[in-house]
Short mmCIF file of C-alpha atoms and ligand atoms in Angstrom, two decimals:
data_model
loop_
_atom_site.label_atom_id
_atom_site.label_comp_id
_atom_site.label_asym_id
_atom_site.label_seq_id
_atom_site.Cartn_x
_atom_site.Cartn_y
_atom_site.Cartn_z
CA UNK A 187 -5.10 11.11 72.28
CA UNK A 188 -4.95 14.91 73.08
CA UNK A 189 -8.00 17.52 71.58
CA UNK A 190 -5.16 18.78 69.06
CA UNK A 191 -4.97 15.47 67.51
CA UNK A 192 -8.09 14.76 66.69
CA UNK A 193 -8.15 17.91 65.27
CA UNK A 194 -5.16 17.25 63.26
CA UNK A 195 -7.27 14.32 62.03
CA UNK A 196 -10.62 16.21 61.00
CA UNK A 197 -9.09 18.74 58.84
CA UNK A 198 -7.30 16.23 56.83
CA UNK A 199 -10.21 14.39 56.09
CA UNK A 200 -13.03 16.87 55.18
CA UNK A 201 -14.73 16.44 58.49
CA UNK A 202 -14.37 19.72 59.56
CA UNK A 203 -16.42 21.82 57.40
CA UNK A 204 -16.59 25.68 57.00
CA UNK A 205 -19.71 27.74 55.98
CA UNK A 206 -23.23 28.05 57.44
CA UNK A 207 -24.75 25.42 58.90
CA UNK A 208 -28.33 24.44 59.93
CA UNK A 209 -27.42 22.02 63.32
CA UNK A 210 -29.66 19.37 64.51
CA UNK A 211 -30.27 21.96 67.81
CA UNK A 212 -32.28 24.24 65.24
CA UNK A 213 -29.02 26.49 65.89
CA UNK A 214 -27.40 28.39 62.87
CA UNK A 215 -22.97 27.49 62.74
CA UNK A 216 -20.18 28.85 60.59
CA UNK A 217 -18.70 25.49 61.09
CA UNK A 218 -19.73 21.84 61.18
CA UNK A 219 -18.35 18.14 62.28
CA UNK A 220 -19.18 16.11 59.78
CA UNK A 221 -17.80 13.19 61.94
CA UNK A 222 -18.84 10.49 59.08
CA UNK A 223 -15.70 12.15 56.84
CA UNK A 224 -13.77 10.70 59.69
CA UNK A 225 -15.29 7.44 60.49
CA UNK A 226 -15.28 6.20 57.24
CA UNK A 227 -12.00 4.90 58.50
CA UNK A 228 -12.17 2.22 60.64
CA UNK A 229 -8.82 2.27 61.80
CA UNK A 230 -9.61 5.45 62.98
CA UNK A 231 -12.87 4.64 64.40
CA UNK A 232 -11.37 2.22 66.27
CA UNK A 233 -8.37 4.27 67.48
CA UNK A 234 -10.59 7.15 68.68
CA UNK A 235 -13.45 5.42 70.27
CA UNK A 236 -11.05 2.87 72.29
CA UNK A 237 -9.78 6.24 73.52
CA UNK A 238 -13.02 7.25 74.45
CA UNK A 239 -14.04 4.46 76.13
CA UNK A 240 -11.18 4.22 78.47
CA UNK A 241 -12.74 6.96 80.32
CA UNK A 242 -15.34 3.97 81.24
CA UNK A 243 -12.65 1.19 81.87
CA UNK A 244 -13.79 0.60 85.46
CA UNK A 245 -17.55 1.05 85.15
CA UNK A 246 -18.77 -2.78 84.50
CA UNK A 247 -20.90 -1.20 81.44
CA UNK A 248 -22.81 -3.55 79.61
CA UNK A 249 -24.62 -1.82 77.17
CA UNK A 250 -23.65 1.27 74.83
CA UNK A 251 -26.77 3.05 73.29
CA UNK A 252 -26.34 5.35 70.91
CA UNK A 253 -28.61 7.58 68.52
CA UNK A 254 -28.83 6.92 64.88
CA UNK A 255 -27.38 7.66 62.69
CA UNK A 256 -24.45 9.56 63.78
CA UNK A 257 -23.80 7.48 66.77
CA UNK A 258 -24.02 3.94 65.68
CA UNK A 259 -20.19 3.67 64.94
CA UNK A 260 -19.19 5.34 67.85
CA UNK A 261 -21.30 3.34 70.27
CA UNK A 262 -20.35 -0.06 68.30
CA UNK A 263 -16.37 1.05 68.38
CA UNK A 264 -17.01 1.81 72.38
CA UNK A 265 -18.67 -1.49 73.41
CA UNK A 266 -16.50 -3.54 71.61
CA UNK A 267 -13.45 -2.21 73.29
CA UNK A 268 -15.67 -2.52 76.63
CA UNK A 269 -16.88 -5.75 75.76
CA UNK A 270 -20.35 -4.51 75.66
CA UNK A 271 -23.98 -4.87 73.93
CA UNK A 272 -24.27 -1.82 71.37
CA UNK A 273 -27.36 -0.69 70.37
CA UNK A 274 -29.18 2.24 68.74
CA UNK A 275 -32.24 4.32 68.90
CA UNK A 276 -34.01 5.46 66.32
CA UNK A 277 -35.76 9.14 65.93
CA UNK A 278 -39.76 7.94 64.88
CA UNK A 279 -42.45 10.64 64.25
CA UNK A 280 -40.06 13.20 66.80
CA UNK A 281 -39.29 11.04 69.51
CA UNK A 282 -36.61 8.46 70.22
CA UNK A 283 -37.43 4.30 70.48
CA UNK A 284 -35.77 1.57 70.46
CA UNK A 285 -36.37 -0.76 67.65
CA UNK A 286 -35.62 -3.79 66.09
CA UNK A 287 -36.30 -5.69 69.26
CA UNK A 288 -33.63 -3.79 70.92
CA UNK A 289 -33.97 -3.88 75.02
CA UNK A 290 -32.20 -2.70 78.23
CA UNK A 291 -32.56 -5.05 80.78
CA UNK A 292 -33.94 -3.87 84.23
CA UNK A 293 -30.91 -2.23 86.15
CA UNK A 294 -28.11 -2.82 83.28
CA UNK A 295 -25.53 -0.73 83.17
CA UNK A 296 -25.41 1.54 80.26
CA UNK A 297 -23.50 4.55 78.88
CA UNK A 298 -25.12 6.63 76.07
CA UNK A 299 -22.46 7.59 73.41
CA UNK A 300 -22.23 10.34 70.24
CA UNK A 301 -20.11 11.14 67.59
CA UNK A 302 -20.58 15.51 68.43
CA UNK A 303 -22.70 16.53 70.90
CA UNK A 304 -24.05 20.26 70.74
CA UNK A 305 -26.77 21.29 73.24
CA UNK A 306 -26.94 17.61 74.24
CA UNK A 307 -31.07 17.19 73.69
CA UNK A 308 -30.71 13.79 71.92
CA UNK A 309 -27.88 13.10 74.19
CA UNK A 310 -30.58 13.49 77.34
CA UNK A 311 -33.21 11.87 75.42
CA UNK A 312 -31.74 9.18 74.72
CA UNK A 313 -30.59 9.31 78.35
CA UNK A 314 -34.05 8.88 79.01
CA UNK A 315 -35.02 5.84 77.30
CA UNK A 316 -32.55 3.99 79.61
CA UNK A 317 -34.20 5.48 82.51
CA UNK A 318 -37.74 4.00 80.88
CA UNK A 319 -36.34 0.50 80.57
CA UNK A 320 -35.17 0.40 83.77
CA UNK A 321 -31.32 0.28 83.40
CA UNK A 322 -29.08 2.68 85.10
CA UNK A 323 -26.57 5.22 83.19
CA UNK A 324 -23.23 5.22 84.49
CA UNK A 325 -21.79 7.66 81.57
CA UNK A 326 -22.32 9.30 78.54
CA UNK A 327 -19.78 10.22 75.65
CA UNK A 328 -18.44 11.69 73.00
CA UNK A 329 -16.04 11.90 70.27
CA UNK A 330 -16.19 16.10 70.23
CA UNK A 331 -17.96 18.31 72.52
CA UNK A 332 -18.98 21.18 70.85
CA UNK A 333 -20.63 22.76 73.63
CA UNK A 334 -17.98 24.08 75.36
CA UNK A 335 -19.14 21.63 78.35
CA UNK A 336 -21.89 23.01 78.92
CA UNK A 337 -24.39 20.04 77.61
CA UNK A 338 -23.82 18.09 80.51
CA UNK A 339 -21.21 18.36 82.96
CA UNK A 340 -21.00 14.60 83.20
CA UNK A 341 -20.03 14.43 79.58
CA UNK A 342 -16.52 12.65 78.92
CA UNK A 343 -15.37 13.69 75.45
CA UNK A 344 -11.80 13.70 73.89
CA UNK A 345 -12.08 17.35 72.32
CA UNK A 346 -14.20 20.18 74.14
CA UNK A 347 -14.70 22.86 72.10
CA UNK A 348 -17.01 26.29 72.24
CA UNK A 349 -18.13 26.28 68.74
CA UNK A 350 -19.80 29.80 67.81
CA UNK A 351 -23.97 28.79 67.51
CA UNK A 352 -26.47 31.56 66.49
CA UNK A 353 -30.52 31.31 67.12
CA UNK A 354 -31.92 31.50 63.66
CA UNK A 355 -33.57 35.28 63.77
CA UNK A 356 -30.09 36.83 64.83
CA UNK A 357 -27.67 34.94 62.40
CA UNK A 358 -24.91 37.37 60.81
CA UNK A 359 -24.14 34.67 58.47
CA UNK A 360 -28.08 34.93 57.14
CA UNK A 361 -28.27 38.56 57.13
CA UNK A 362 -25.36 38.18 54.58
CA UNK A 363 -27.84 36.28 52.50
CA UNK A 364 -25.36 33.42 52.60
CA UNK A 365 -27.43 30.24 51.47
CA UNK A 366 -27.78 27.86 54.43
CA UNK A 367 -26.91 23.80 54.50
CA UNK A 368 -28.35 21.00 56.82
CA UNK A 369 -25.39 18.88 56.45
CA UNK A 370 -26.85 15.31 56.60
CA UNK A 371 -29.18 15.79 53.70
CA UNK A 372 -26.54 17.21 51.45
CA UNK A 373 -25.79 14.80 48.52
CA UNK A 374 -22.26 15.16 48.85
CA UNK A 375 -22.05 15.42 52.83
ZN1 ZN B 670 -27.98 31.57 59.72
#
């Protein structure tokens, strides 16, 4: 699937949202990817992430890890068309773990896959944990780059995009006084 498609798929279903956005990153946005819109189809779960995880057909992965939340159906969509593991970490008190007796076995293969990536910091952290368990990373992913490519050079995504980001204390959009949204805590996003 080309970057234009999936685009042609976001708009239609919500997921890509206009206004001013408070990002994971700390980073201010006048838009947003609120990937769940589009997930919330499984057909189309499943059609996008097989896409995405043909770019790690040949790799011999054996285990997708992903961060919660966003990246639990993209890593589960991935490793089943890989015939992976897929597992999660969890952010606890700042830092990412795995939990719920999840493991990575000493030198398993592993790719580390997200629904958007924007600087890429849980991306790398998560990156890490592998690293800590002793498994090796032969890829990371993601549905939409939003970084322009500039998270991590190694990053295989079906849409790159350069996404306009502001640091909080130079923000147009808050000078204008208009209000700002986190997107996951919003009752209706
Ligand atoms: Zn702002």
């Amino acid at each position: 699937m080309r970057g234009e498609d999936l685009l042609s798929l976001f708009k239609p279903s919500g997921a890509l949202l206009e206004g001013h956005f408070l990002l994971t990153s700390g980073m201010h946005s006048p838009t947003y990817f609120q990937c769940a819109l589009l997930l919330q189809h499984p057909h189309l779960a499943q059609r996008l992430c097989r896409d995405l995880a043909q770019g790690f057909n040949d790799l011999g992965v054996e285990v997708v890890l992903s961060p919660a939340i966003g990246g639990i159906i993209v890593g589960y969509e991935v490793a089943k068309a890989l015939g992976a593991r897929s597992i999660f970490a969890e952010r606890v008190e700042g830092r990412m773990r795995l939990r719920r007796g999840f493991e990575i076995r000493d030198r398993e293969k592993a790719i580390v896959v997200e629904d958007v990536v924007t600087t890429g910091g849980s991306l790398q952290e998560v990156v890490g944990l592998v690293g800590e368990a002793g498994g090796k990373v032969v890829g990371v992913g993601a549905l939409v780059d939003r970084s322009g490519g500039r998270a991590d050079p190694a990053l295989h995504s079906l849409v790159s995009l350069d996404v306009v980001t502001y640091p909080p204390e130079d923000c147009p959009l808050c000078q204008q006084g208009m209000p700002l949204v986190k997107p996951g805590s919003r009752a209706n996003g």
